[in-house]
mmCIF file of C-alpha atoms in Angstrom:
data_model
loop_
_atom_site.group_PDB
_atom_site.id
_atom_site.type_symbol
_atom_site.label_atom_id
_atom_site.label_comp_id
_atom_site.label_asym_id
_atom_site.label_seq_id
_atom_site.Cartn_x
_atom_site.Cartn_y
_atom_site.Cartn_z
ATOM 1 C CA UNK N 133 129.209 97.535 249.279
ATOM 2 C CA UNK N 134 131.705 95.312 250.973
ATOM 3 C CA UNK N 135 129.531 92.263 250.262
ATOM 4 C CA UNK N 136 129.267 93.171 246.602
ATOM 5 C CA UNK N 137 133.020 93.475 246.341
ATOM 6 C CA UNK N 138 133.458 90.128 247.961
ATOM 7 C CA UNK N 139 130.984 88.509 245.570
ATOM 8 C CA UNK N 140 132.845 89.766 242.522
ATOM 9 C CA UNK N 141 136.087 87.878 243.185
ATOM 10 C CA UNK N 142 134.114 84.700 243.858
ATOM 11 C CA UNK N 143 132.553 84.790 240.393
ATOM 12 C CA UNK N 144 135.924 84.802 238.525
ATOM 13 C CA UNK N 145 136.963 81.267 239.444
ATOM 14 C CA UNK N 146 133.567 79.981 238.265
ATOM 15 C CA UNK N 147 134.259 81.143 234.702
ATOM 16 C CA UNK N 148 137.146 78.587 234.248
ATOM 17 C CA UNK N 149 134.871 75.585 234.847
ATOM 18 C CA UNK N 150 133.651 75.281 231.162
ATOM 19 C CA UNK N 151 137.265 75.286 229.897
ATOM 20 C CA UNK N 152 138.210 72.481 232.233
ATOM 21 C CA UNK N 153 135.161 70.389 231.155
ATOM 22 C CA UNK N 154 136.354 70.388 227.444
ATOM 23 C CA UNK N 155 139.667 68.583 228.138
ATOM 24 C CA UNK N 156 138.134 65.094 228.673
ATOM 25 C CA UNK N 157 136.240 65.414 225.354
ATOM 26 C CA UNK N 158 139.417 66.323 223.475
ATOM 27 C CA UNK N 159 141.278 63.420 225.058
ATOM 28 C CA UNK N 160 138.481 61.027 224.058
ATOM 29 C CA UNK N 161 138.534 62.289 220.445
ATOM 30 C CA UNK N 162 142.318 61.960 220.283
ATOM 31 C CA UNK N 163 142.082 58.425 221.668
ATOM 32 C CA UNK N 164 139.384 57.449 219.159
ATOM 33 C CA UNK N 165 141.394 58.893 216.244
ATOM 34 C CA UNK N 166 144.533 57.111 217.438
ATOM 35 C CA UNK N 167 142.601 53.843 217.727
ATOM 36 C CA UNK N 168 141.194 54.256 214.212
ATOM 37 C CA UNK N 169 144.684 54.977 212.859
ATOM 38 C CA UNK N 170 146.097 51.906 214.624
ATOM 39 C CA UNK N 171 143.295 49.639 213.352
ATOM 40 C CA UNK N 172 143.613 50.998 209.799
ATOM 41 C CA UNK N 173 147.393 50.603 209.886
ATOM 42 C CA UNK N 174 147.046 47.046 211.136
ATOM 43 C CA UNK N 175 144.590 46.164 208.349
ATOM 44 C CA UNK N 176 146.756 47.728 205.641
ATOM 45 C CA UNK N 177 149.851 45.968 206.958
ATOM 46 C CA UNK N 178 148.029 42.636 207.054
ATOM 47 C CA UNK N 179 146.778 43.045 203.464
ATOM 48 C CA UNK N 180 150.256 44.009 202.282
ATOM 49 C CA UNK N 181 151.866 40.994 203.961
ATOM 50 C CA UNK N 182 149.288 38.579 202.543
ATOM 51 C CA UNK N 183 149.976 39.901 199.015
ATOM 52 C CA UNK N 184 146.632 41.586 198.510
ATOM 53 C CA UNK N 185 148.253 44.465 196.650
ATOM 54 C CA UNK N 186 150.412 42.224 194.418
ATOM 55 C CA UNK N 187 149.475 41.885 190.733
ATOM 56 C CA UNK N 188 147.616 38.578 190.167
ATOM 57 C CA UNK N 189 149.384 36.110 187.804
ATOM 58 C CA UNK N 190 147.987 35.929 184.269
ATOM 59 C CA UNK N 191 145.537 33.143 183.534
ATOM 60 C CA UNK N 192 146.143 30.343 181.050
ATOM 61 C CA UNK N 193 143.776 31.960 178.535
ATOM 62 C CA UNK N 194 145.708 35.231 178.723
ATOM 63 C CA UNK N 195 149.023 33.425 178.175
ATOM 64 C CA UNK N 196 147.624 31.575 175.147
ATOM 65 C CA UNK N 197 146.234 34.808 173.745
ATOM 66 C CA UNK N 198 149.583 36.561 174.180
ATOM 67 C CA UNK N 199 151.426 33.656 172.518
ATOM 68 C CA UNK N 200 148.993 33.696 169.620
ATOM 69 C CA UNK N 201 149.501 37.420 169.031
ATOM 70 C CA UNK N 202 153.268 37.001 169.255
ATOM 71 C CA UNK N 203 153.316 34.213 166.681
ATOM 72 C CA UNK N 204 151.063 36.118 164.277
ATOM 73 C CA UNK N 205 153.199 39.223 164.583
ATOM 74 C CA UNK N 206 156.249 37.419 163.230
ATOM 75 C CA UNK N 207 154.296 35.351 160.693
ATOM 76 C CA UNK N 208 155.422 32.054 162.206
ATOM 77 C CA UNK N 209 153.144 29.082 162.761
ATOM 78 C CA UNK N 210 152.948 27.744 166.328
ATOM 79 C CA UNK N 211 154.158 24.250 167.104
ATOM 80 C CA UNK N 212 151.730 21.571 168.216
ATOM 81 C CA UNK N 213 151.580 19.890 171.640
ATOM 82 C CA UNK N 214 154.525 17.618 170.792
ATOM 83 C CA UNK N 215 156.716 20.432 169.470
ATOM 84 C CA UNK N 216 156.378 19.407 165.817
ATOM 85 C CA UNK N 217 155.845 22.095 163.199
ATOM 86 C CA UNK N 218 153.047 21.718 160.629
ATOM 87 C CA UNK N 219 153.684 21.217 156.929
ATOM 88 C CA UNK N 220 154.739 24.277 154.958
ATOM 89 C CA UNK N 221 152.656 26.100 152.375
ATOM 90 C CA UNK N 222 153.839 23.815 149.567
ATOM 91 C CA UNK N 223 152.532 20.705 151.326
ATOM 92 C CA UNK N 224 155.961 19.272 152.121
ATOM 93 C CA UNK N 225 155.982 16.554 154.762
ATOM 94 C CA UNK N 226 157.755 17.402 158.032
ATOM 95 C CA UNK N 227 160.904 15.558 159.002
ATOM 96 C CA UNK N 228 160.744 12.944 161.733
ATOM 97 C CA UNK N 229 162.489 13.060 165.110
ATOM 98 C CA UNK N 230 165.818 12.075 163.505
ATOM 99 C CA UNK N 231 165.604 14.678 160.749
ATOM 100 C CA UNK N 232 164.735 12.224 157.966
ATOM 101 C CA UNK N 233 161.783 12.822 155.680
ATOM 102 C CA UNK N 234 159.402 9.905 155.131
ATOM 103 C CA UNK N 235 159.794 8.118 151.813
ATOM 104 C CA UNK N 236 156.925 7.301 149.513
ATOM 105 C CA UNK N 237 156.577 3.535 149.154
ATOM 106 C CA UNK N 238 156.203 2.156 145.633
ATOM 107 C CA UNK N 239 155.924 -1.326 144.240
ATOM 108 C CA UNK N 240 158.594 -3.175 142.243
ATOM 109 C CA UNK N 241 157.517 -1.479 139.006
ATOM 110 C CA UNK N 242 157.970 2.004 140.539
ATOM 111 C CA UNK N 243 154.503 3.272 139.663
ATOM 112 C CA UNK N 244 151.669 2.661 142.091
ATOM 113 C CA UNK N 245 152.147 3.841 145.663
ATOM 114 C CA UNK N 246 151.788 1.085 148.228
ATOM 115 C CA UNK N 247 151.731 0.847 151.999
ATOM 116 C CA UNK N 248 153.670 -2.358 152.510
ATOM 117 C CA UNK N 249 156.149 -3.488 155.150
ATOM 118 C CA UNK N 250 159.369 -1.512 155.634
ATOM 119 C CA UNK N 251 162.557 -2.430 153.817
ATOM 120 C CA UNK N 252 165.318 -4.107 155.792
ATOM 121 C CA UNK N 253 168.546 -2.135 156.188
ATOM 122 C CA UNK N 254 171.859 -3.909 156.438
ATOM 123 C CA UNK N 255 173.286 -3.861 159.943
ATOM 124 C CA UNK N 256 176.681 -2.643 158.725
ATOM 125 C CA UNK N 257 176.995 1.108 159.417
ATOM 126 C CA UNK N 258 179.302 1.521 156.413
ATOM 127 C CA UNK N 259 176.700 0.453 153.854
ATOM 128 C CA UNK N 260 173.403 2.309 153.234
ATOM 129 C CA UNK N 261 172.121 -0.453 150.922
ATOM 130 C CA UNK N 262 169.169 -2.614 151.825
ATOM 131 C CA UNK N 263 169.403 -6.265 152.796
ATOM 132 C CA UNK N 264 168.326 -8.805 150.183
ATOM 133 C CA UNK N 265 166.423 -11.880 151.316
ATOM 134 C CA UNK N 266 165.417 -14.909 149.246
ATOM 135 C CA UNK N 267 162.669 -17.490 149.381
ATOM 136 C CA UNK N 268 162.674 -20.752 147.425
ATOM 137 C CA UNK N 269 159.316 -22.073 146.250
ATOM 138 C CA UNK N 270 159.182 -25.739 147.185
ATOM 139 C CA UNK N 271 157.620 -27.457 144.168
ATOM 140 C CA UNK N 272 158.648 -27.465 140.500
ATOM 141 C CA UNK N 273 156.555 -25.811 137.823
ATOM 142 C CA UNK N 274 155.794 -28.117 134.897
ATOM 143 C CA UNK N 275 154.019 -26.923 131.742
ATOM 144 C CA UNK N 276 153.725 -27.779 128.048
ATOM 145 C CA UNK N 277 154.850 -25.216 125.488
ATOM 146 C CA UNK N 278 152.163 -23.653 123.329
ATOM 147 C CA UNK N 279 151.492 -25.721 120.160
ATOM 148 C CA UNK N 280 154.397 -28.007 120.973
ATOM 149 C CA UNK N 281 155.136 -31.395 122.485
ATOM 150 C CA UNK N 282 157.980 -29.962 124.539
ATOM 151 C CA UNK N 283 157.703 -29.664 128.309
ATOM 152 C CA UNK N 284 159.185 -26.926 130.482
ATOM 153 C CA UNK N 285 160.176 -27.652 134.095
ATOM 154 C CA UNK N 286 161.467 -24.830 136.310
ATOM 155 C CA UNK N 287 162.167 -24.007 139.933
ATOM 156 C CA UNK N 288 162.072 -20.397 141.072
ATOM 157 C CA UNK N 289 163.317 -18.335 143.999
ATOM 158 C CA UNK N 290 162.015 -14.861 144.782
ATOM 159 C CA UNK N 291 163.983 -11.933 146.202
ATOM 160 C CA UNK N 292 162.785 -8.942 148.218
ATOM 161 C CA UNK N 293 164.184 -6.170 150.370
ATOM 162 C CA UNK N 294 161.052 -6.058 152.513
ATOM 163 C CA UNK N 295 160.467 -8.082 155.657
ATOM 164 C CA UNK N 296 159.202 -11.654 156.043
ATOM 165 C CA UNK N 297 155.579 -10.664 155.492
ATOM 166 C CA UNK N 298 156.199 -10.866 151.743
ATOM 167 C CA UNK N 299 157.243 -14.502 152.062
ATOM 168 C CA UNK N 300 154.370 -15.206 154.443
ATOM 169 C CA UNK N 301 151.928 -13.870 151.849
ATOM 170 C CA UNK N 302 153.562 -16.020 149.155
ATOM 171 C CA UNK N 303 153.162 -19.165 151.270
ATOM 172 C CA UNK N 304 149.628 -18.166 152.211
ATOM 173 C CA UNK N 305 148.517 -17.828 148.576
ATOM 174 C CA UNK N 306 150.800 -20.491 147.087
ATOM 175 C CA UNK N 307 148.013 -22.251 145.182
ATOM 176 C CA UNK N 308 146.839 -19.072 143.471
ATOM 177 C CA UNK N 309 150.409 -17.998 142.725
ATOM 178 C CA UNK N 310 151.296 -21.372 141.178
ATOM 179 C CA UNK N 311 148.285 -21.063 138.896
ATOM 180 C CA UNK N 312 149.390 -17.574 137.813
ATOM 181 C CA UNK N 313 152.932 -18.794 137.077
ATOM 182 C CA UNK N 314 151.646 -21.757 135.039
ATOM 183 C CA UNK N 315 149.475 -19.389 132.987
ATOM 184 C CA UNK N 316 152.640 -17.494 132.057
ATOM 185 C CA UNK N 317 154.598 -20.658 131.225
ATOM 186 C CA UNK N 318 151.960 -22.163 128.958
ATOM 187 C CA UNK N 319 152.133 -19.086 126.689
ATOM 188 C CA UNK N 320 155.760 -19.888 125.816
ATOM 189 C CA UNK N 321 156.415 -21.035 122.242
ATOM 190 C CA UNK N 322 159.331 -22.783 120.537
ATOM 191 C CA UNK N 323 160.280 -19.467 118.954
ATOM 192 C CA UNK N 324 160.642 -17.876 122.392
ATOM 193 C CA UNK N 325 163.277 -20.399 123.437
ATOM 194 C CA UNK N 326 165.859 -19.103 120.964
ATOM 195 C CA UNK N 327 165.551 -15.448 121.969
ATOM 196 C CA UNK N 328 168.673 -14.110 123.799
ATOM 197 C CA UNK N 329 166.626 -12.458 126.543
ATOM 198 C CA UNK N 330 164.067 -15.244 126.852
ATOM 199 C CA UNK N 331 164.820 -16.284 130.431
ATOM 200 C CA UNK N 332 165.160 -12.682 131.608
ATOM 201 C CA UNK N 333 161.860 -11.686 130.007
ATOM 202 C CA UNK N 334 160.156 -14.792 131.398
ATOM 203 C CA UNK N 335 161.356 -13.982 134.931
ATOM 204 C CA UNK N 336 159.936 -10.445 134.616
ATOM 205 C CA UNK N 337 156.574 -11.794 133.412
ATOM 206 C CA UNK N 338 156.414 -14.246 136.325
ATOM 207 C CA UNK N 339 157.351 -11.516 138.827
ATOM 208 C CA UNK N 340 154.693 -9.134 137.495
ATOM 209 C CA UNK N 341 152.037 -11.860 137.530
ATOM 210 C CA UNK N 342 152.821 -12.792 141.148
ATOM 211 C CA UNK N 343 152.910 -9.157 142.312
ATOM 212 C CA UNK N 344 149.642 -8.386 140.551
ATOM 213 C CA UNK N 345 147.929 -11.252 142.354
ATOM 214 C CA UNK N 346 149.437 -10.358 145.749
ATOM 215 C CA UNK N 347 148.398 -6.721 145.342
ATOM 216 C CA UNK N 348 144.870 -7.918 144.673
ATOM 217 C CA UNK N 349 144.801 -10.247 147.685
ATOM 218 C CA UNK N 350 147.017 -8.422 150.212
ATOM 219 C CA UNK N 351 147.239 -4.850 148.809
ATOM 220 C CA UNK N 352 150.995 -5.293 148.423
ATOM 221 C CA UNK N 353 153.307 -7.372 146.233
ATOM 222 C CA UNK N 354 156.887 -6.848 147.332
ATOM 223 C CA UNK N 355 158.561 -9.373 144.995
ATOM 224 C CA UNK N 356 161.440 -7.523 143.337
ATOM 225 C CA UNK N 357 163.216 -10.292 141.427
ATOM 226 C CA UNK N 358 162.519 -13.854 140.292
ATOM 227 C CA UNK N 359 165.436 -16.246 139.783
ATOM 228 C CA UNK N 360 165.471 -19.658 138.119
ATOM 229 C CA UNK N 361 167.216 -22.243 140.276
ATOM 230 C CA UNK N 362 166.344 -24.969 137.778
ATOM 231 C CA UNK N 363 165.349 -24.630 134.115
ATOM 232 C CA UNK N 364 164.748 -27.632 131.857
ATOM 233 C CA UNK N 365 163.019 -27.855 128.464
ATOM 234 C CA UNK N 366 162.682 -31.247 126.818
#
């Protein structure tokens, strides 16, 4: 009986052994969880610092699409790459960089549109008029009057507000122009000489004949006035 009683107290300490064996497992689990939390926190912090969670900037296509919707919403037409607006619905030409609209070029008679050289402005800022330039044809024009023994001898000078290309074209085609002028002169009669506007009308006919020939040869006339610097009939 005494041995049995002694054996009973010895068994009680043995029952605490399983409880003590669980503590290392719990510590290992806590350590693993803490390690996972640290690693996850480090990864999240790294991604946040590097901007992983920031909203990516819109692409160029998205910006163009947004601009297109914005322009259509207000009914306005977008500007081109140089900032210039297109022509309006009525076909009006846009103004240039200085706010001036381009002018339509016309010949001396004011009818047919031409694409000739630009007109020369006077350098004076107080005058918007164009600069007149003159060119004297070198040789005289000599022709008989129609059905008459009289002879007409003239010298002419032409005037233009365009640049020197008009005069260059006149010198270039001088032979053809002289022939055209002589054709006009030979149609003059004795009756024409007594008309009050004879010389004025003759100058207009010569101008139109020269411009017509230059437009045929150079696509532009440019002669605005013809002046007689010498006029003799005998």
